[in-house]
Amino acid sequence: MDNGQLIPHLFRTEYRKIVSVLCRHFGFAHIETAEDLASDTFLTAAQTWGIKGIPQNPVAWLYNVAKNKARNHVQRDALFDKKIAPDLKTGGEGSQELDIDLSPENINDSQLQMMFAICHPSIPVESQIGLSLRILCGFGIEEIADAFLTNKETINKRLFRAREKLREANIPIALPAPAAIDTRLTTVLKTIYLLFNEGYYSLGPTNTLRKELCYEAMRLCTMLVEHPPTNRPAVNALLSLMCFHASRFDARLNAAGELILYDEQDTNLWNTDLISKGGYFLHCAASGPTLSQYHLEAGIAYWNTRKDDSKEKWESILQLYNQLLQIEYSPIAALNRTYALSKANGREAAIVEAEKLQLTNHHFYYLLLGELYTGIDQAKSLQYFQQALLLARTDAERQAIQKKLRSL
Amino acid sequence: MDEYLLLMRLDLLTKEAQPSPEQMQVYMKQYQDWVGGIAAQNKFGGGTGLSTEGKVLKANNVMTDGPFAEIKESIAGFIIVKADSFEEAATMARACPILQGEGNSVEVRKVVKVDNTR
């Protein structure tokens, strides 16, 4: 790896570690300072390595420079603030002794604690995701803007407000007490889940970026699983769900980046390694009495990795959707449930149920009805596919529907 | 949209009324498909089945084991649904699979909203 690739690569893996450790050290009050010091470290690396060449151990070099920069900053700050804030906390016995601990254990602890601090219910979900991408995943502002299909200014403003809010709310950077872990995990898991979905379902960003979002979500979830106090059933269920979904990543888009429907995917492209990992974590999730939304979704995702079209498969999927909808309603789950119903109980029964849904602003609703009526009432089927065509949002969707219409 | 309580009553205790495990599985599927259909319309407000154990307390400090009542049917479960009208709630209740059994019933009651915003 030459200089040009090495620094971006290290930025991706090390920036977040340095920020987490510094931020935990300084507290949320100085979150921007932590980010600035970390960015500065990489700037110095780019300048120095360009002239003197890459050091023998680049990571250790970065950590040393980060430590020195932090130490200098605190000393400067202490001098400056002496008159204004004599009781400023500068890390224990005196700023000279300031010790930034960049050991693997402390990096890991700091990142976990930052995860809980950032995914705090006091800030809106999209800010939690944005800040997670910045601080926990080391994404650039531009990348975050691309992921949210917006511009840098919006993201900068959003992150600024989020930091401000966390400062005002005085959120401690610490793991919640054992009794509170499950409740606080709910928000952390939701953020990870949305981060994954952002990568998996949004049609906007480039394929590479989307895959990266998914892998980052899986990495954060893996950190929770590897840490015994947060290794809870719902965490395993979410990781399982993401493994199952990610196993189809390469099969669900064609070379042009267009969506390939489940039925038409090349199953040889499914990643069997991720499928068995999903199975492993689903097994781990089954300990204890909790049945979360993620358990049910992981169960559905598991059945979707089975290639056979058996009665058992669709009956299981139907029952999982029945339960899922009672915990967490969503239009997509309602439509998928009705599709499973048609496979398990027959199309006539599914048509009756589908017509009750009245999801008249979703093109998937008309697509489902068109599908259910195919072979039963061609005129109705045609009419529903045409309605779906009017509501479709992307060219890829329109092409898929036109293909259906031609085959009628 | 208002909330309605659907109270399901059936004979849980009489020996002859006990379903076989296979029958039970069929009943559970029918029940789950029914509730799932309500939930798919985003009209499920909560509720569940109940175990057959219970205690009944009476005014004169008497407590008896087991459900229940002077009639053969006891409460087997309840769900709350969201509906625009009594008719709509009753239509949902009419599809409840326990009504396929002789003597069983579903009672539909509107939940009275308490305005605690003042």
JSON list of C-alpha atoms in Angstrom, two decimals, chain A residues 93-294:
[
{"chain": "A", "resi": 93, "resn": "GLU", "atom": "CA", "xyz": [-3.14, 15.41, 38.90]},
{"chain": "A", "resi": 94, "resn": "GLY", "atom": "CA", "xyz": [-2.04, 18.15, 36.57]},
{"chain": "A", "resi": 95, "resn": "SER", "atom": "CA", "xyz": [-1.81, 18.62, 32.89]},
{"chain": "A", "resi": 96, "resn": "GLN", "atom": "CA", "xyz": [1.85, 17.62, 32.66]},
{"chain": "A", "resi": 97, "resn": "GLU", "atom": "CA", "xyz": [0.95, 14.05, 33.58]},
{"chain": "A", "resi": 98, "resn": "LEU", "atom": "CA", "xyz": [-1.91, 13.79, 31.12]},
{"chain": "A", "resi": 99, "resn": "ASP", "atom": "CA", "xyz": [-2.00, 10.25, 29.88]},
{"chain": "A", "resi": 100, "resn": "ILE", "atom": "CA", "xyz": [-4.01, 9.34, 26.85]},
{"chain": "A", "resi": 101, "resn": "ASP", "atom": "CA", "xyz": [-4.52, 5.60, 26.94]},
{"chain": "A", "resi": 102, "resn": "LEU", "atom": "CA", "xyz": [-4.60, 4.18, 23.40]},
{"chain": "A", "resi": 103, "resn": "SER", "atom": "CA", "xyz": [-4.39, 0.54, 24.41]},
{"chain": "A", "resi": 104, "resn": "PRO", "atom": "CA", "xyz": [-6.67, -1.89, 22.54]},
{"chain": "A", "resi": 105, "resn": "GLU", "atom": "CA", "xyz": [-8.81, -2.37, 25.67]},
{"chain": "A", "resi": 106, "resn": "ASN", "atom": "CA", "xyz": [-9.33, 1.31, 26.20]},
{"chain": "A", "resi": 107, "resn": "ILE", "atom": "CA", "xyz": [-10.03, 1.90, 22.51]},
{"chain": "A", "resi": 108, "resn": "ASN", "atom": "CA", "xyz": [-12.67, -0.79, 22.61]},
{"chain": "A", "resi": 109, "resn": "ASP", "atom": "CA", "xyz": [-14.24, 0.47, 25.86]},
{"chain": "A", "resi": 110, "resn": "SER", "atom": "CA", "xyz": [-14.25, 4.04, 24.59]},
{"chain": "A", "resi": 111, "resn": "GLN", "atom": "CA", "xyz": [-15.95, 3.08, 21.34]},
{"chain": "A", "resi": 112, "resn": "LEU", "atom": "CA", "xyz": [-18.64, 1.10, 23.16]},
{"chain": "A", "resi": 113, "resn": "GLN", "atom": "CA", "xyz": [-19.27, 3.97, 25.55]},
{"chain": "A", "resi": 114, "resn": "MET", "atom": "CA", "xyz": [-19.40, 6.45, 22.69]},
{"chain": "A", "resi": 115, "resn": "MET", "atom": "CA", "xyz": [-21.96, 4.23, 20.98]},
{"chain": "A", "resi": 116, "resn": "PHE", "atom": "CA", "xyz": [-24.31, 4.57, 23.94]},
{"chain": "A", "resi": 117, "resn": "ALA", "atom": "CA", "xyz": [-23.61, 8.27, 24.33]},
{"chain": "A", "resi": 118, "resn": "ILE", "atom": "CA", "xyz": [-24.28, 9.08, 20.66]},
{"chain": "A", "resi": 119, "resn": "CYS", "atom": "CA", "xyz": [-27.37, 6.91, 20.42]},
{"chain": "A", "resi": 120, "resn": "HIS", "atom": "CA", "xyz": [-28.96, 8.85, 23.22]},
{"chain": "A", "resi": 121, "resn": "PRO", "atom": "CA", "xyz": [-32.70, 9.46, 23.02]},
{"chain": "A", "resi": 122, "resn": "SER", "atom": "CA", "xyz": [-32.18, 13.20, 23.56]},
{"chain": "A", "resi": 123, "resn": "ILE", "atom": "CA", "xyz": [-31.18, 13.69, 19.91]},
{"chain": "A", "resi": 124, "resn": "PRO", "atom": "CA", "xyz": [-33.21, 12.78, 16.81]},
{"chain": "A", "resi": 125, "resn": "VAL", "atom": "CA", "xyz": [-32.56, 9.48, 15.08]},
{"chain": "A", "resi": 126, "resn": "GLU", "atom": "CA", "xyz": [-31.06, 10.95, 11.91]},
{"chain": "A", "resi": 127, "resn": "SER", "atom": "CA", "xyz": [-28.58, 12.89, 14.06]},
{"chain": "A", "resi": 128, "resn": "GLN", "atom": "CA", "xyz": [-27.69, 9.69, 15.90]},
{"chain": "A", "resi": 129, "resn": "ILE", "atom": "CA", "xyz": [-26.97, 8.00, 12.58]},
{"chain": "A", "resi": 130, "resn": "GLY", "atom": "CA", "xyz": [-25.03, 10.98, 11.25]},
{"chain": "A", "resi": 131, "resn": "LEU", "atom": "CA", "xyz": [-22.92, 11.29, 14.37]},
{"chain": "A", "resi": 132, "resn": "SER", "atom": "CA", "xyz": [-22.37, 7.53, 14.45]},
{"chain": "A", "resi": 133, "resn": "LEU", "atom": "CA", "xyz": [-21.12, 7.62, 10.88]},
{"chain": "A", "resi": 134, "resn": "ARG", "atom": "CA", "xyz": [-18.77, 10.49, 11.71]},
{"chain": "A", "resi": 135, "resn": "ILE", "atom": "CA", "xyz": [-17.45, 9.45, 15.11]},
{"chain": "A", "resi": 136, "resn": "LEU", "atom": "CA", "xyz": [-17.92, 5.68, 15.26]},
{"chain": "A", "resi": 137, "resn": "CYS", "atom": "CA", "xyz": [-17.30, 4.88, 11.59]},
{"chain": "A", "resi": 138, "resn": "GLY", "atom": "CA", "xyz": [-14.91, 7.67, 10.54]},
{"chain": "A", "resi": 139, "resn": "PHE", "atom": "CA", "xyz": [-16.99, 8.77, 7.53]},
{"chain": "A", "resi": 140, "resn": "GLY", "atom": "CA", "xyz": [-16.26, 12.10, 5.89]},
{"chain": "A", "resi": 141, "resn": "ILE", "atom": "CA", "xyz": [-18.95, 14.80, 5.87]},
{"chain": "A", "resi": 142, "resn": "GLU", "atom": "CA", "xyz": [-19.31, 14.38, 2.11]},
{"chain": "A", "resi": 143, "resn": "GLU", "atom": "CA", "xyz": [-19.88, 10.64, 2.40]},
{"chain": "A", "resi": 144, "resn": "ILE", "atom": "CA", "xyz": [-22.51, 11.20, 5.09]},
{"chain": "A", "resi": 145, "resn": "ALA", "atom": "CA", "xyz": [-24.18, 13.79, 2.87]},
{"chain": "A", "resi": 146, "resn": "ASP", "atom": "CA", "xyz": [-24.19, 11.28, -0.01]},
{"chain": "A", "resi": 147, "resn": "ALA", "atom": "CA", "xyz": [-25.67, 8.57, 2.20]},
{"chain": "A", "resi": 148, "resn": "PHE", "atom": "CA", "xyz": [-28.51, 10.86, 3.24]},
{"chain": "A", "resi": 149, "resn": "LEU", "atom": "CA", "xyz": [-28.91, 12.27, -0.29]},
{"chain": "A", "resi": 150, "resn": "THR", "atom": "CA", "xyz": [-28.29, 15.79, 0.93]},
{"chain": "A", "resi": 151, "resn": "ASN", "atom": "CA", "xyz": [-25.48, 18.37, 0.96]},
{"chain": "A", "resi": 152, "resn": "LYS", "atom": "CA", "xyz": [-22.52, 18.99, 3.25]},
{"chain": "A", "resi": 153, "resn": "GLU", "atom": "CA", "xyz": [-24.03, 22.12, 4.80]},
{"chain": "A", "resi": 154, "resn": "THR", "atom": "CA", "xyz": [-27.10, 20.24, 5.97]},
{"chain": "A", "resi": 155, "resn": "ILE", "atom": "CA", "xyz": [-25.00, 17.50, 7.52]},
{"chain": "A", "resi": 156, "resn": "ASN", "atom": "CA", "xyz": [-22.63, 19.98, 9.17]},
{"chain": "A", "resi": 157, "resn": "LYS", "atom": "CA", "xyz": [-25.58, 21.83, 10.66]},
{"chain": "A", "resi": 158, "resn": "ARG", "atom": "CA", "xyz": [-27.21, 18.62, 11.80]},
{"chain": "A", "resi": 159, "resn": "LEU", "atom": "CA", "xyz": [-24.05, 17.34, 13.47]},
{"chain": "A", "resi": 160, "resn": "PHE", "atom": "CA", "xyz": [-23.41, 20.71, 15.05]},
{"chain": "A", "resi": 161, "resn": "ARG", "atom": "CA", "xyz": [-26.85, 20.79, 16.62]},
{"chain": "A", "resi": 162, "resn": "ALA", "atom": "CA", "xyz": [-26.50, 17.19, 17.78]},
{"chain": "A", "resi": 163, "resn": "ARG", "atom": "CA", "xyz": [-23.18, 17.86, 19.52]},
{"chain": "A", "resi": 164, "resn": "GLU", "atom": "CA", "xyz": [-24.65, 20.96, 21.12]},
{"chain": "A", "resi": 165, "resn": "LYS", "atom": "CA", "xyz": [-27.63, 19.00, 22.39]},
{"chain": "A", "resi": 166, "resn": "LEU", "atom": "CA", "xyz": [-25.47, 16.24, 23.84]},
{"chain": "A", "resi": 167, "resn": "ARG", "atom": "CA", "xyz": [-23.33, 18.84, 25.56]},
{"chain": "A", "resi": 168, "resn": "GLU", "atom": "CA", "xyz": [-26.34, 20.64, 27.02]},
{"chain": "A", "resi": 169, "resn": "ALA", "atom": "CA", "xyz": [-27.93, 17.41, 28.18]},
{"chain": "A", "resi": 170, "resn": "ASN", "atom": "CA", "xyz": [-24.60, 16.56, 29.83]},
{"chain": "A", "resi": 171, "resn": "ILE", "atom": "CA", "xyz": [-24.69, 12.99, 28.59]},
{"chain": "A", "resi": 172, "resn": "PRO", "atom": "CA", "xyz": [-22.03, 10.94, 30.36]},
{"chain": "A", "resi": 173, "resn": "ILE", "atom": "CA", "xyz": [-19.70, 8.89, 28.18]},
{"chain": "A", "resi": 174, "resn": "ALA", "atom": "CA", "xyz": [-20.13, 5.61, 29.99]},
{"chain": "A", "resi": 175, "resn": "LEU", "atom": "CA", "xyz": [-21.88, 2.30, 29.66]},
{"chain": "A", "resi": 176, "resn": "PRO", "atom": "CA", "xyz": [-25.33, 2.37, 31.21]},
{"chain": "A", "resi": 177, "resn": "ALA", "atom": "CA", "xyz": [-25.87, 0.53, 34.48]},
{"chain": "A", "resi": 178, "resn": "PRO", "atom": "CA", "xyz": [-26.59, -3.22, 34.01]},
{"chain": "A", "resi": 179, "resn": "ALA", "atom": "CA", "xyz": [-30.27, -2.74, 34.85]},
{"chain": "A", "resi": 180, "resn": "ALA", "atom": "CA", "xyz": [-30.63, -0.04, 32.18]},
{"chain": "A", "resi": 181, "resn": "ILE", "atom": "CA", "xyz": [-28.68, -1.82, 29.43]},
{"chain": "A", "resi": 182, "resn": "ASP", "atom": "CA", "xyz": [-31.65, -3.41, 27.69]},
{"chain": "A", "resi": 183, "resn": "THR", "atom": "CA", "xyz": [-33.61, -0.15, 27.55]},
{"chain": "A", "resi": 184, "resn": "ARG", "atom": "CA", "xyz": [-30.66, 1.90, 26.31]},
{"chain": "A", "resi": 185, "resn": "LEU", "atom": "CA", "xyz": [-29.73, -0.84, 23.85]},
{"chain": "A", "resi": 186, "resn": "THR", "atom": "CA", "xyz": [-33.11, -0.32, 22.17]},
{"chain": "A", "resi": 187, "resn": "THR", "atom": "CA", "xyz": [-31.96, 3.03, 20.77]},
{"chain": "A", "resi": 188, "resn": "VAL", "atom": "CA", "xyz": [-28.46, 1.77, 19.94]},
{"chain": "A", "resi": 189, "resn": "LEU", "atom": "CA", "xyz": [-29.90, -1.21, 18.04]},
{"chain": "A", "resi": 190, "resn": "LYS", "atom": "CA", "xyz": [-32.42, 0.99, 16.24]},
{"chain": "A", "resi": 191, "resn": "THR", "atom": "CA", "xyz": [-29.59, 3.24, 15.03]},
{"chain": "A", "resi": 192, "resn": "ILE", "atom": "CA", "xyz": [-27.55, 0.26, 13.84]},
{"chain": "A", "resi": 193, "resn": "TYR", "atom": "CA", "xyz": [-30.65, -1.18, 12.14]},
{"chain": "A", "resi": 194, "resn": "LEU", "atom": "CA", "xyz": [-31.38, 2.09, 10.33]},
{"chain": "A", "resi": 195, "resn": "LEU", "atom": "CA", "xyz": [-27.73, 2.47, 9.37]},
{"chain": "A", "resi": 196, "resn": "PHE", "atom": "CA", "xyz": [-27.88, -0.97, 7.80]},
{"chain": "A", "resi": 197, "resn": "ASN", "atom": "CA", "xyz": [-31.17, -0.25, 6.03]},
{"chain": "A", "resi": 198, "resn": "GLU", "atom": "CA", "xyz": [-29.77, 3.01, 4.70]},
{"chain": "A", "resi": 199, "resn": "GLY", "atom": "CA", "xyz": [-27.14, 0.95, 2.94]},
{"chain": "A", "resi": 200, "resn": "TYR", "atom": "CA", "xyz": [-29.34, -1.97, 1.99]},
{"chain": "A", "resi": 201, "resn": "TYR", "atom": "CA", "xyz": [-32.52, -0.36, 0.74]},
{"chain": "A", "resi": 202, "resn": "SER", "atom": "CA", "xyz": [-31.83, 3.21, -0.32]},
{"chain": "A", "resi": 203, "resn": "LEU", "atom": "CA", "xyz": [-31.40, 3.49, -4.06]},
{"chain": "A", "resi": 204, "resn": "GLY", "atom": "CA", "xyz": [-29.36, 6.67, -3.97]},
{"chain": "A", "resi": 205, "resn": "PRO", "atom": "CA", "xyz": [-25.70, 6.24, -3.06]},
{"chain": "A", "resi": 206, "resn": "THR", "atom": "CA", "xyz": [-23.16, 4.25, -5.03]},
{"chain": "A", "resi": 207, "resn": "ASN", "atom": "CA", "xyz": [-23.01, 0.53, -4.54]},
{"chain": "A", "resi": 208, "resn": "THR", "atom": "CA", "xyz": [-19.64, 0.68, -2.78]},
{"chain": "A", "resi": 209, "resn": "LEU", "atom": "CA", "xyz": [-20.80, 3.26, -0.28]},
{"chain": "A", "resi": 210, "resn": "ARG", "atom": "CA", "xyz": [-23.98, 1.32, 0.41]},
{"chain": "A", "resi": 211, "resn": "LYS", "atom": "CA", "xyz": [-22.06, -1.87, 1.09]},
{"chain": "A", "resi": 212, "resn": "GLU", "atom": "CA", "xyz": [-19.75, 0.04, 3.39]},
{"chain": "A", "resi": 213, "resn": "LEU", "atom": "CA", "xyz": [-22.73, 1.36, 5.39]},
{"chain": "A", "resi": 214, "resn": "CYS", "atom": "CA", "xyz": [-23.96, -2.20, 5.85]},
{"chain": "A", "resi": 215, "resn": "TYR", "atom": "CA", "xyz": [-20.58, -3.49, 6.94]},
{"chain": "A", "resi": 216, "resn": "GLU", "atom": "CA", "xyz": [-20.15, -0.64, 9.40]},
{"chain": "A", "resi": 217, "resn": "ALA", "atom": "CA", "xyz": [-23.52, -1.46, 10.96]},
{"chain": "A", "resi": 218, "resn": "MET", "atom": "CA", "xyz": [-22.45, -5.08, 11.25]},
{"chain": "A", "resi": 219, "resn": "ARG", "atom": "CA", "xyz": [-19.11, -4.10, 12.78]},
{"chain": "A", "resi": 220, "resn": "LEU", "atom": "CA", "xyz": [-20.78, -1.96, 15.47]},
{"chain": "A", "resi": 221, "resn": "CYS", "atom": "CA", "xyz": [-23.20, -4.77, 16.26]},
{"chain": "A", "resi": 222, "resn": "THR", "atom": "CA", "xyz": [-20.31, -7.25, 16.45]},
{"chain": "A", "resi": 223, "resn": "MET", "atom": "CA", "xyz": [-18.61, -5.03, 19.02]},
{"chain": "A", "resi": 224, "resn": "LEU", "atom": "CA", "xyz": [-21.73, -5.25, 21.18]},
{"chain": "A", "resi": 225, "resn": "VAL", "atom": "CA", "xyz": [-21.85, -9.03, 20.83]},
{"chain": "A", "resi": 226, "resn": "GLU", "atom": "CA", "xyz": [-18.20, -9.35, 21.81]},
{"chain": "A", "resi": 227, "resn": "HIS", "atom": "CA", "xyz": [-18.70, -7.32, 24.97]},
{"chain": "A", "resi": 228, "resn": "PRO", "atom": "CA", "xyz": [-20.35, -9.63, 27.57]},
{"chain": "A", "resi": 229, "resn": "PRO", "atom": "CA", "xyz": [-22.65, -7.05, 29.26]},
{"chain": "A", "resi": 230, "resn": "THR", "atom": "CA", "xyz": [-24.11, -6.02, 25.90]},
{"chain": "A", "resi": 231, "resn": "ASN", "atom": "CA", "xyz": [-24.17, -9.53, 24.42]},
{"chain": "A", "resi": 232, "resn": "ARG", "atom": "CA", "xyz": [-27.97, -9.66, 24.73]},
{"chain": "A", "resi": 233, "resn": "PRO", "atom": "CA", "xyz": [-30.40, -11.82, 22.71]},
{"chain": "A", "resi": 234, "resn": "ALA", "atom": "CA", "xyz": [-31.78, -8.88, 20.70]},
{"chain": "A", "resi": 235, "resn": "VAL", "atom": "CA", "xyz": [-28.22, -7.83, 19.74]},
{"chain": "A", "resi": 236, "resn": "ASN", "atom": "CA", "xyz": [-27.51, -11.32, 18.40]},
{"chain": "A", "resi": 237, "resn": "ALA", "atom": "CA", "xyz": [-30.84, -11.32, 16.59]},
{"chain": "A", "resi": 238, "resn": "LEU", "atom": "CA", "xyz": [-30.02, -8.04, 14.86]},
{"chain": "A", "resi": 239, "resn": "LEU", "atom": "CA", "xyz": [-26.57, -9.28, 13.85]},
{"chain": "A", "resi": 240, "resn": "SER", "atom": "CA", "xyz": [-28.13, -12.48, 12.52]},
{"chain": "A", "resi": 241, "resn": "LEU", "atom": "CA", "xyz": [-30.67, -10.49, 10.51]},
{"chain": "A", "resi": 242, "resn": "MET", "atom": "CA", "xyz": [-27.93, -8.34, 8.97]},
{"chain": "A", "resi": 243, "resn": "CYS", "atom": "CA", "xyz": [-25.80, -11.40, 8.11]},
{"chain": "A", "resi": 244, "resn": "PHE", "atom": "CA", "xyz": [-28.74, -13.04, 6.30]},
{"chain": "A", "resi": 245, "resn": "HIS", "atom": "CA", "xyz": [-29.56, -9.88, 4.37]},
{"chain": "A", "resi": 246, "resn": "ALA", "atom": "CA", "xyz": [-25.93, -9.12, 3.53]},
{"chain": "A", "resi": 247, "resn": "SER", "atom": "CA", "xyz": [-25.56, -12.67, 2.17]},
{"chain": "A", "resi": 248, "resn": "ARG", "atom": "CA", "xyz": [-27.66, -11.56, -0.82]},
{"chain": "A", "resi": 249, "resn": "PHE", "atom": "CA", "xyz": [-25.85, -8.29, -1.37]},
{"chain": "A", "resi": 250, "resn": "ASP", "atom": "CA", "xyz": [-24.13, -9.39, -4.58]},
{"chain": "A", "resi": 251, "resn": "ALA", "atom": "CA", "xyz": [-27.18, -11.18, -5.96]},
{"chain": "A", "resi": 252, "resn": "ARG", "atom": "CA", "xyz": [-29.70, -8.39, -5.56]},
{"chain": "A", "resi": 253, "resn": "LEU", "atom": "CA", "xyz": [-28.13, -5.83, -7.85]},
{"chain": "A", "resi": 254, "resn": "ASN", "atom": "CA", "xyz": [-27.00, -6.30, -11.42]},
{"chain": "A", "resi": 255, "resn": "ALA", "atom": "CA", "xyz": [-23.92, -4.78, -13.02]},
{"chain": "A", "resi": 256, "resn": "ALA", "atom": "CA", "xyz": [-25.85, -1.57, -13.71]},
{"chain": "A", "resi": 257, "resn": "GLY", "atom": "CA", "xyz": [-26.83, -1.28, -10.05]},
{"chain": "A", "resi": 258, "resn": "GLU", "atom": "CA", "xyz": [-30.47, -2.18, -10.70]},
{"chain": "A", "resi": 259, "resn": "LEU", "atom": "CA", "xyz": [-32.50, -4.15, -8.24]},
{"chain": "A", "resi": 260, "resn": "ILE", "atom": "CA", "xyz": [-33.01, -7.84, -9.04]},
{"chain": "A", "resi": 261, "resn": "LEU", "atom": "CA", "xyz": [-36.13, -9.29, -7.46]},
{"chain": "A", "resi": 262, "resn": "TYR", "atom": "CA", "xyz": [-35.76, -12.17, -5.03]},
{"chain": "A", "resi": 263, "resn": "ASP", "atom": "CA", "xyz": [-37.37, -14.68, -7.40]},
{"chain": "A", "resi": 264, "resn": "GLU", "atom": "CA", "xyz": [-34.93, -13.82, -10.16]},
{"chain": "A", "resi": 265, "resn": "GLN", "atom": "CA", "xyz": [-31.71, -13.76, -8.14]},
{"chain": "A", "resi": 266, "resn": "ASP", "atom": "CA", "xyz": [-28.82, -16.04, -9.03]},
{"chain": "A", "resi": 267, "resn": "THR", "atom": "CA", "xyz": [-28.68, -18.10, -5.84]},
{"chain": "A", "resi": 268, "resn": "ASN", "atom": "CA", "xyz": [-25.07, -19.05, -6.59]},
{"chain": "A", "resi": 269, "resn": "LEU", "atom": "CA", "xyz": [-24.18, -15.48, -5.72]},
{"chain": "A", "resi": 270, "resn": "TRP", "atom": "CA", "xyz": [-25.59, -15.82, -2.20]},
{"chain": "A", "resi": 271, "resn": "ASN", "atom": "CA", "xyz": [-22.77, -15.75, 0.34]},
{"chain": "A", "resi": 272, "resn": "THR", "atom": "CA", "xyz": [-22.93, -19.07, 2.20]},
{"chain": "A", "resi": 273, "resn": "ASP", "atom": "CA", "xyz": [-20.41, -17.91, 4.78]},
{"chain": "A", "resi": 274, "resn": "LEU", "atom": "CA", "xyz": [-22.67, -15.06, 5.86]},
{"chain": "A", "resi": 275, "resn": "ILE", "atom": "CA", "xyz": [-25.69, -17.38, 5.82]},
{"chain": "A", "resi": 276, "resn": "SER", "atom": "CA", "xyz": [-24.04, -19.74, 8.29]},
{"chain": "A", "resi": 277, "resn": "LYS", "atom": "CA", "xyz": [-22.91, -16.81, 10.43]},
{"chain": "A", "resi": 278, "resn": "GLY", "atom": "CA", "xyz": [-26.52, -15.61, 10.46]},
{"chain": "A", "resi": 279, "resn": "GLY", "atom": "CA", "xyz": [-27.58, -19.06, 11.61]},
{"chain": "A", "resi": 280, "resn": "TYR", "atom": "CA", "xyz": [-25.01, -19.02, 14.39]},
{"chain": "A", "resi": 281, "resn": "PHE", "atom": "CA", "xyz": [-26.12, -15.66, 15.77]},
{"chain": "A", "resi": 282, "resn": "LEU", "atom": "CA", "xyz": [-29.79, -16.59, 15.46]},
{"chain": "A", "resi": 283, "resn": "HIS", "atom": "CA", "xyz": [-29.01, -19.60, 17.61]},
{"chain": "A", "resi": 284, "resn": "CYS", "atom": "CA", "xyz": [-27.26, -17.32, 20.15]},
{"chain": "A", "resi": 285, "resn": "ALA", "atom": "CA", "xyz": [-30.29, -15.02, 20.08]},
{"chain": "A", "resi": 286, "resn": "ALA", "atom": "CA", "xyz": [-32.57, -17.82, 21.18]},
{"chain": "A", "resi": 287, "resn": "SER", "atom": "CA", "xyz": [-31.33, -17.76, 24.79]},
{"chain": "A", "resi": 288, "resn": "GLY", "atom": "CA", "xyz": [-33.78, -16.23, 27.21]},
{"chain": "A", "resi": 289, "resn": "PRO", "atom": "CA", "xyz": [-37.42, -15.26, 26.93]},
{"chain": "A", "resi": 290, "resn": "THR", "atom": "CA", "xyz": [-37.06, -12.10, 24.82]},
{"chain": "A", "resi": 291, "resn": "LEU", "atom": "CA", "xyz": [-38.66, -12.05, 21.41]},
{"chain": "A", "resi": 292, "resn": "SER", "atom": "CA", "xyz": [-37.76, -8.80, 19.74]},
{"chain": "A", "resi": 293, "resn": "GLN", "atom": "CA", "xyz": [-38.66, -7.36, 16.37]},
{"chain": "A", "resi": 294, "resn": "TYR", "atom": "CA", "xyz": [-35.16, -8.41, 15.29]}
]
